[in-house]
Structure formats: C-alpha cells, structure tokens
Amino acid sequence: MAGFVDTSEFRNGLKIEIDGEPFVIEYFQHVKPGKGSAFVRTKIRSLLSGRMLEPTMKSGDKVGIPDIEQKDMEYLYSSGDEYYFMEKKTFEQTFITEKVLGEAKNFLKENTPVEVLYWNGKAISVGLPNSVDLKVVKCDPGVRGDTVSGAMKPATMETGFTVNVPLFINEGDVLKIDTREGGKYLTRVATAG
C-alpha cells in the first residue's frame, strides 16, 4: 500500500484499497445527521472483479491507497484468450487474459491506444478511449421504403462485437462506437466503397 486517505479526501474516481483489494470510488456522499456522528455513504467498484459494494464509513475513517501504476500502451494482437499490449516508451510487451479484459475486448483492434492499470506489478484492467472507429463486416441491407423513425438493425463489427445501428448503415461502413456505455453507435465516419 502506498499510504492512507481520509474520508474527507474522497472524490469520484479515487482509487482506494480495502481488505487488500483495490477499488475505485464511483459515488460518495457525506451525511451529517441531526443526531449521532457524521458518516460517508459510498459506492465502490472492485478493480479486480468489477463487483459493486456500498459500504458506509464513519467520518474521519482512513482507507489505504493501492500501489497502482498506469501505463500508456497499444493493443497488438490476441492469441487464444490472451490479449497482447506494448508499452509505447520501452516497447515492453505484456498480455492480459480475456477474463480480466471483460467487455473491453469488444472494442480492441490493432494499434488501439489504451491505458493499462497495474496493481502490485500485475495488469488488472484496460482503460479504453471514449470512442473507437470500427468497420462493419456484416449487417442486413436496409429495406427501401422502411422509414420508421429511429428504427435500428444489428451490425457485426470487425472485432466480432454486435451493435444496433440505423437502417442506412451498410457493410464496409466505418462507425464511431462509444466504449463507455457498453458499445453504442454514435455516427458513421466513412461509407463503404
């Protein structure tokens, strides 16, 4: 552990360590009841498993600061359930398993810049850019005359991920996909052809 932090220093995005496990604070609220002592309600997400906890802590309690390092890396390729990344400065390579990557694997294509989070020297998560450009490799053609407002159809991207897109999208189009909300269509970047 790299030290301690008091509940008065809590902020969204702060990484803390509880019972030897690293967490990130998603939400917190300082509460000062009329009777009794003040406390802090929190929502924290495990950086290892992704599970959410909602502990309540007394005002002034201290929690650990995890030994976390963030490195700018680039996605190279996958082999089986291992995904390989290279550090941009040292060209050092590391791999992360599919289980640790979780949903992030849906948005990785060669040379995608990412931030890899290390805890105690072990890669534990990958931070993606807010959006990525992916090519549509499979989707049904839009039916002429089908002009229902907001109608969507499924499209399979080059990474194998399926996203709902408007009817005018065709195979070969390049789309901007939001990586933060589980993969949501934002806009068409380039058309096929």
mmCIF file of C-alpha atoms in Angstrom:
data_model
loop_
_atom_site.group_PDB
_atom_site.id
_atom_site.type_symbol
_atom_site.label_atom_id
_atom_site.label_comp_id
_atom_site.label_asym_id
_atom_site.label_seq_id
_atom_site.Cartn_x
_atom_site.Cartn_y
_atom_site.Cartn_z
ATOM 1 C CA MET A 1 0.000 0.000 0.000
ATOM 2 C CA ALA A 2 1.168 3.491 -0.829
ATOM 3 C CA GLY A 3 -0.336 5.215 2.256
ATOM 4 C CA PHE A 4 -3.739 6.181 3.572
ATOM 5 C CA VAL A 5 -6.517 8.608 2.677
ATOM 6 C CA ASP A 6 -9.155 10.122 4.999
ATOM 7 C CA THR A 7 -12.904 10.056 4.091
ATOM 8 C CA SER A 8 -12.799 13.872 3.833
ATOM 9 C CA GLU A 9 -10.495 13.457 0.794
ATOM 10 C CA PHE A 10 -12.888 11.126 -1.102
ATOM 11 C CA ARG A 11 -13.748 12.068 -4.700
ATOM 12 C CA ASN A 12 -15.225 10.198 -7.654
ATOM 13 C CA GLY A 13 -12.553 8.184 -9.457
ATOM 14 C CA LEU A 14 -10.266 7.927 -6.398
ATOM 15 C CA LYS A 15 -8.651 4.507 -6.115
ATOM 16 C CA ILE A 16 -8.665 3.021 -2.604
ATOM 17 C CA GLU A 17 -7.717 -0.317 -1.037
ATOM 18 C CA ILE A 18 -9.989 -2.170 1.379
ATOM 19 C CA ASP A 19 -9.114 -5.601 2.828
ATOM 20 C CA GLY A 20 -6.205 -5.944 0.390
ATOM 21 C CA GLU A 21 -8.337 -5.333 -2.722
ATOM 22 C CA PRO A 22 -8.207 -2.226 -4.967
ATOM 23 C CA PHE A 23 -11.451 -0.311 -5.586
ATOM 24 C CA VAL A 24 -12.451 2.877 -7.390
ATOM 25 C CA ILE A 25 -14.999 5.273 -5.863
ATOM 26 C CA GLU A 26 -17.976 5.619 -8.228
ATOM 27 C CA TYR A 27 -20.093 7.772 -5.874
ATOM 28 C CA PHE A 28 -19.869 9.169 -2.350
ATOM 29 C CA GLN A 29 -21.996 11.357 -0.084
ATOM 30 C CA HIS A 30 -21.076 12.984 3.233
ATOM 31 C CA VAL A 31 -24.039 12.735 5.639
ATOM 32 C CA LYS A 32 -24.397 14.805 8.814
ATOM 33 C CA PRO A 33 -27.463 13.554 10.685
ATOM 34 C CA GLY A 34 -29.113 15.683 13.372
ATOM 35 C CA LYS A 35 -28.154 13.092 15.976
ATOM 36 C CA GLY A 36 -25.027 10.990 16.094
ATOM 37 C CA SER A 37 -21.772 11.349 14.233
ATOM 38 C CA ALA A 38 -21.264 12.134 10.553
ATOM 39 C CA PHE A 39 -20.688 9.329 8.057
ATOM 40 C CA VAL A 40 -19.930 8.763 4.377
ATOM 41 C CA ARG A 41 -22.062 6.640 2.012
ATOM 42 C CA THR A 42 -20.041 5.234 -0.875
ATOM 43 C CA LYS A 43 -20.442 3.120 -3.989
ATOM 44 C CA ILE A 44 -17.175 1.445 -4.907
ATOM 45 C CA ARG A 45 -16.275 -0.904 -7.779
ATOM 46 C CA SER A 46 -13.626 -3.588 -7.467
ATOM 47 C CA LEU A 47 -10.791 -3.150 -9.961
ATOM 48 C CA LEU A 48 -10.249 -6.922 -9.906
ATOM 49 C CA SER A 49 -13.745 -8.378 -10.282
ATOM 50 C CA GLY A 50 -15.921 -5.385 -11.211
ATOM 51 C CA ARG A 51 -18.357 -6.096 -8.344
ATOM 52 C CA MET A 52 -20.044 -3.106 -6.708
ATOM 53 C CA LEU A 53 -20.122 -2.539 -2.944
ATOM 54 C CA GLU A 54 -21.910 0.159 -0.947
ATOM 55 C CA PRO A 55 -20.045 0.499 2.347
ATOM 56 C CA THR A 56 -20.851 3.197 4.902
ATOM 57 C CA MET A 57 -17.859 4.639 6.745
ATOM 58 C CA LYS A 58 -17.563 6.908 9.764
ATOM 59 C CA SER A 59 -16.378 10.417 9.010
ATOM 60 C CA GLY A 60 -12.618 10.520 9.568
ATOM 61 C CA ASP A 61 -12.036 6.808 8.832
ATOM 62 C CA LYS A 62 -8.903 6.054 6.866
ATOM 63 C CA VAL A 63 -8.568 3.618 3.945
ATOM 64 C CA GLY A 64 -5.482 2.511 2.071
ATOM 65 C CA ILE A 65 -4.185 3.853 -1.225
ATOM 66 C CA PRO A 66 -3.339 0.911 -3.508
ATOM 67 C CA ASP A 67 0.055 0.575 -5.195
ATOM 68 C CA ILE A 68 -1.288 1.332 -8.671
ATOM 69 C CA GLU A 69 0.615 2.319 -11.794
ATOM 70 C CA GLN A 70 -0.911 3.386 -15.099
ATOM 71 C CA LYS A 71 0.963 2.846 -18.375
ATOM 72 C CA ASP A 72 0.149 4.125 -21.864
ATOM 73 C CA MET A 73 0.136 1.084 -24.130
ATOM 74 C CA GLU A 74 -1.019 -0.039 -27.551
ATOM 75 C CA TYR A 75 -3.046 -3.157 -28.344
ATOM 76 C CA LEU A 76 -1.114 -5.531 -30.644
ATOM 77 C CA TYR A 77 -2.968 -8.838 -31.135
ATOM 78 C CA SER A 78 -4.732 -11.725 -29.396
ATOM 79 C CA SER A 79 -3.793 -15.373 -29.179
ATOM 80 C CA GLY A 80 -6.378 -17.683 -27.659
ATOM 81 C CA ASP A 81 -7.734 -15.890 -24.597
ATOM 82 C CA GLU A 82 -4.617 -13.715 -24.176
ATOM 83 C CA TYR A 83 -4.523 -10.136 -25.469
ATOM 84 C CA TYR A 84 -1.071 -8.599 -26.026
ATOM 85 C CA PHE A 85 -0.163 -4.958 -25.394
ATOM 86 C CA MET A 86 3.058 -2.967 -25.877
ATOM 87 C CA GLU A 87 4.275 -0.052 -23.781
ATOM 88 C CA LYS A 88 4.907 2.887 -26.115
ATOM 89 C CA LYS A 89 8.105 4.157 -24.431
ATOM 90 C CA THR A 90 10.007 0.941 -23.657
ATOM 91 C CA PHE A 91 8.409 -1.399 -26.261
ATOM 92 C CA GLU A 92 7.930 -3.870 -23.387
ATOM 93 C CA GLN A 93 5.071 -6.306 -24.043
ATOM 94 C CA THR A 94 2.556 -7.799 -21.640
ATOM 95 C CA PHE A 95 -0.619 -9.831 -22.012
ATOM 96 C CA ILE A 96 -3.974 -9.655 -20.269
ATOM 97 C CA THR A 97 -6.446 -12.525 -20.201
ATOM 98 C CA GLU A 98 -9.909 -12.272 -21.732
ATOM 99 C CA LYS A 99 -11.448 -12.681 -18.253
ATOM 100 C CA VAL A 100 -9.613 -9.595 -16.936
ATOM 101 C CA LEU A 101 -10.429 -7.566 -20.086
ATOM 102 C CA GLY A 102 -14.143 -8.229 -19.865
ATOM 103 C CA GLU A 103 -16.217 -6.094 -22.259
ATOM 104 C CA ALA A 104 -13.137 -4.082 -23.340
ATOM 105 C CA LYS A 105 -12.208 -6.878 -25.783
ATOM 106 C CA ASN A 106 -15.202 -5.884 -27.953
ATOM 107 C CA PHE A 107 -13.524 -2.597 -28.878
ATOM 108 C CA LEU A 108 -9.893 -3.626 -29.403
ATOM 109 C CA LYS A 109 -8.373 -3.555 -32.873
ATOM 110 C CA GLU A 110 -4.682 -3.401 -33.768
ATOM 111 C CA ASN A 111 -2.859 -0.238 -32.638
ATOM 112 C CA THR A 112 -5.685 0.975 -30.367
ATOM 113 C CA PRO A 113 -4.133 3.204 -27.659
ATOM 114 C CA VAL A 114 -5.113 2.109 -24.132
ATOM 115 C CA GLU A 115 -4.172 2.765 -20.506
ATOM 116 C CA VAL A 116 -3.242 -0.422 -18.648
ATOM 117 C CA LEU A 117 -3.628 -0.333 -14.875
ATOM 118 C CA TYR A 118 -1.105 -2.316 -12.823
ATOM 119 C CA TRP A 119 -1.666 -3.268 -9.181
ATOM 120 C CA ASN A 120 1.326 -4.707 -7.316
ATOM 121 C CA GLY A 121 3.052 -5.217 -10.685
ATOM 122 C CA LYS A 122 0.151 -7.181 -12.243
ATOM 123 C CA ALA A 123 -2.034 -5.854 -15.096
ATOM 124 C CA ILE A 124 -5.614 -5.672 -13.770
ATOM 125 C CA SER A 125 -7.590 -3.520 -16.209
ATOM 126 C CA VAL A 126 -7.568 -1.668 -19.515
ATOM 127 C CA GLY A 127 -8.850 1.870 -19.994
ATOM 128 C CA LEU A 128 -10.168 2.461 -23.499
ATOM 129 C CA PRO A 129 -10.536 5.712 -25.425
ATOM 130 C CA ASN A 130 -14.086 7.144 -25.073
ATOM 131 C CA SER A 131 -14.852 6.055 -28.643
ATOM 132 C CA VAL A 132 -13.307 3.856 -31.329
ATOM 133 C CA ASP A 133 -13.779 3.627 -35.107
ATOM 134 C CA LEU A 134 -14.765 0.119 -36.217
ATOM 135 C CA LYS A 135 -15.647 -1.304 -39.632
ATOM 136 C CA VAL A 136 -18.976 -3.093 -40.223
ATOM 137 C CA VAL A 137 -18.262 -6.620 -41.522
ATOM 138 C CA LYS A 138 -21.821 -7.970 -41.517
ATOM 139 C CA CYS A 139 -25.306 -6.433 -41.492
ATOM 140 C CA ASP A 140 -28.558 -6.823 -43.357
ATOM 141 C CA PRO A 141 -29.219 -4.224 -46.043
ATOM 142 C CA GLY A 142 -31.765 -1.562 -45.142
ATOM 143 C CA VAL A 143 -35.149 -2.169 -46.760
ATOM 144 C CA ARG A 144 -36.075 0.590 -49.200
ATOM 145 C CA GLY A 145 -39.125 2.479 -48.005
ATOM 146 C CA ASP A 146 -38.647 1.404 -44.366
ATOM 147 C CA THR A 147 -38.521 4.871 -42.883
ATOM 148 C CA VAL A 148 -39.709 4.194 -39.368
ATOM 149 C CA SER A 149 -38.155 6.904 -37.249
ATOM 150 C CA GLY A 150 -35.413 5.531 -35.015
ATOM 151 C CA ALA A 151 -35.536 2.007 -36.492
ATOM 152 C CA MET A 152 -32.383 0.008 -35.800
ATOM 153 C CA LYS A 153 -30.781 -3.218 -37.017
ATOM 154 C CA PRO A 154 -27.881 -5.319 -35.670
ATOM 155 C CA ALA A 155 -24.436 -4.925 -37.271
ATOM 156 C CA THR A 156 -21.349 -7.050 -36.584
ATOM 157 C CA MET A 157 -18.135 -5.047 -36.254
ATOM 158 C CA GLU A 158 -14.592 -6.130 -37.237
ATOM 159 C CA THR A 159 -13.917 -7.169 -33.618
ATOM 160 C CA GLY A 160 -16.901 -9.559 -33.606
ATOM 161 C CA PHE A 161 -18.988 -7.211 -31.440
ATOM 162 C CA THR A 162 -22.626 -6.637 -32.447
ATOM 163 C CA VAL A 163 -24.176 -3.177 -32.104
ATOM 164 C CA ASN A 164 -27.564 -1.743 -33.081
ATOM 165 C CA VAL A 165 -27.263 0.791 -35.904
ATOM 166 C CA PRO A 166 -29.668 2.870 -38.050
ATOM 167 C CA LEU A 167 -31.111 1.235 -41.183
ATOM 168 C CA PHE A 168 -28.923 3.262 -43.611
ATOM 169 C CA ILE A 169 -25.676 1.612 -42.374
ATOM 170 C CA ASN A 170 -24.109 -0.892 -44.813
ATOM 171 C CA GLU A 171 -21.316 -3.484 -44.739
ATOM 172 C CA GLY A 172 -17.930 -1.781 -45.117
ATOM 173 C CA ASP A 173 -19.003 1.444 -43.386
ATOM 174 C CA VAL A 174 -16.743 2.684 -40.581
ATOM 175 C CA LEU A 175 -18.639 3.702 -37.436
ATOM 176 C CA LYS A 176 -17.710 5.631 -34.291
ATOM 177 C CA ILE A 177 -18.711 3.485 -31.285
ATOM 178 C CA ASP A 178 -18.961 4.764 -27.687
ATOM 179 C CA THR A 179 -16.943 2.410 -25.447
ATOM 180 C CA ARG A 180 -18.306 3.773 -22.154
ATOM 181 C CA GLU A 181 -21.902 2.577 -22.366
ATOM 182 C CA GLY A 182 -21.344 -0.991 -23.484
ATOM 183 C CA GLY A 183 -20.904 -0.049 -27.134
ATOM 184 C CA LYS A 184 -23.379 2.420 -28.524
ATOM 185 C CA TYR A 185 -23.487 3.680 -32.127
ATOM 186 C CA LEU A 186 -22.533 7.385 -32.325
ATOM 187 C CA THR A 187 -22.065 8.248 -36.011
ATOM 188 C CA ARG A 188 -20.855 6.997 -39.382
ATOM 189 C CA VAL A 189 -17.235 8.030 -40.032
ATOM 190 C CA ALA A 190 -16.823 6.676 -43.574
ATOM 191 C CA THR A 191 -19.040 4.898 -46.104
ATOM 192 C CA ALA A 192 -18.221 1.664 -47.882
ATOM 193 C CA GLY A 193 -16.644 1.945 -51.258
#
